[in-house]
Amino acid sequence: MKFIKWMIVMCVVFSAKSNAQNFSNLKTYNEPLVLESVGSFYVGGNSEQQTRVQIGGFFPDGNITVNQTYVSYMVPYMRQSNLSVVMIHGMNLSGKTYETTPSGTMGWNEYFVRKGFPVYIIDQVGVGRSGFNQKTYNDVKGRNQSPENQPSIIRISDENTSVNFRFTTFDGKQVENGKFPLVYFSEFSKQSIPFMSGAVPRPNPTHKNLAELAKELKNTVLISHSQSGSFPLDAALIDMSGIKAMVLLEPGGTGNQYTKEQLEKIKNIPLLVVYGDHLKNDTGVSGHSWNNYYEGWRNFVGKFNELGGNAKMIHLKDIGIKGNSHMLMMDVNNQEIANLIIDWVNQIK
């Protein structure tokens, strides 16, 4: 009965916003955005020989590039800082996370640029314009591998997204003081894409690519989100030379996979962890709890500081900012959250 009621409520919400966002009604800023440069490039990647079957059967066998990371960037004409910001998306999402919001307002990429920071947004290896390695899927089709070897391609339903990301409760009602604009939920749904993590090698090449990107940019702030929460730490353990600070937005997991020796290695990199509201809400996914993740990372911050590190934990509701969802960068007060991060970054530089 609960599920039926939920579906009715969601259908009403969806029908009310089927044409929620068009180019003509996107919000524009009063002041022009002045850039020194804008563009894109790739980091990392390696050449791999594949058979005609693995490559899809249309072209002959040969070498292709895999494990590369796509990067788009904007550099402001008037830089206010020697820092560069790299933004990393989470599961079932892409770099679009930090671009124009579902409600049509300014995304964090533009906002940080307007604040004087060069911004670099990636698509993780296996996602979006970084592409994924299709070899195993074609080998299974060609009967060269067992179907059991084919990794799952993961999607998340709209219904679970809404409760899991703390936009609504199970009865379809917006969470108390909710900051995600529900009327634009269908626009957020369009951003959800297949997650190909099972086809990505271990360790994840994105970590090495981030370290390489940070080293090239110098004085880099790595901002991660959700599934990519620990990526800045993993990149720093590979090469910390270009990483100036790390910001983890609602990281998944608990951070308990790191040894004392590993933390000693990266303790001199300032760390900020930020979580929104309603962390104790049921996610609808067995074993998946935002509150457990929060408690785990809170303990991590304690250990980090005990070793002499400079880590800070912000639980937004504890500082009077209530109702923020998992998608902090898309909530109606996203600029307020961005300013908290910018203020912290300016203090540690």
XYZ file of C-alpha atoms in Angstrom, residues 8 16 29 53 69 74 144 154 156 227 271 292 310 322 349:
15
model
C 0.626 8.045 -7.108
C 3.496 18.828 -13.063
C 23.492 36.261 -14.378
C 35.152 -9.381 -31.783
C 39.655 10.832 -18.084
C 36.997 27.332 -17.597
C 34.530 -16.035 -25.885
C 23.945 -0.087 -12.712
C 19.041 4.003 -10.045
C 30.758 7.480 -4.516
C 40.642 18.222 4.467
C 26.584 5.478 9.097
C 44.090 19.743 9.516
C 18.634 22.809 7.460
C 45.819 28.683 1.295
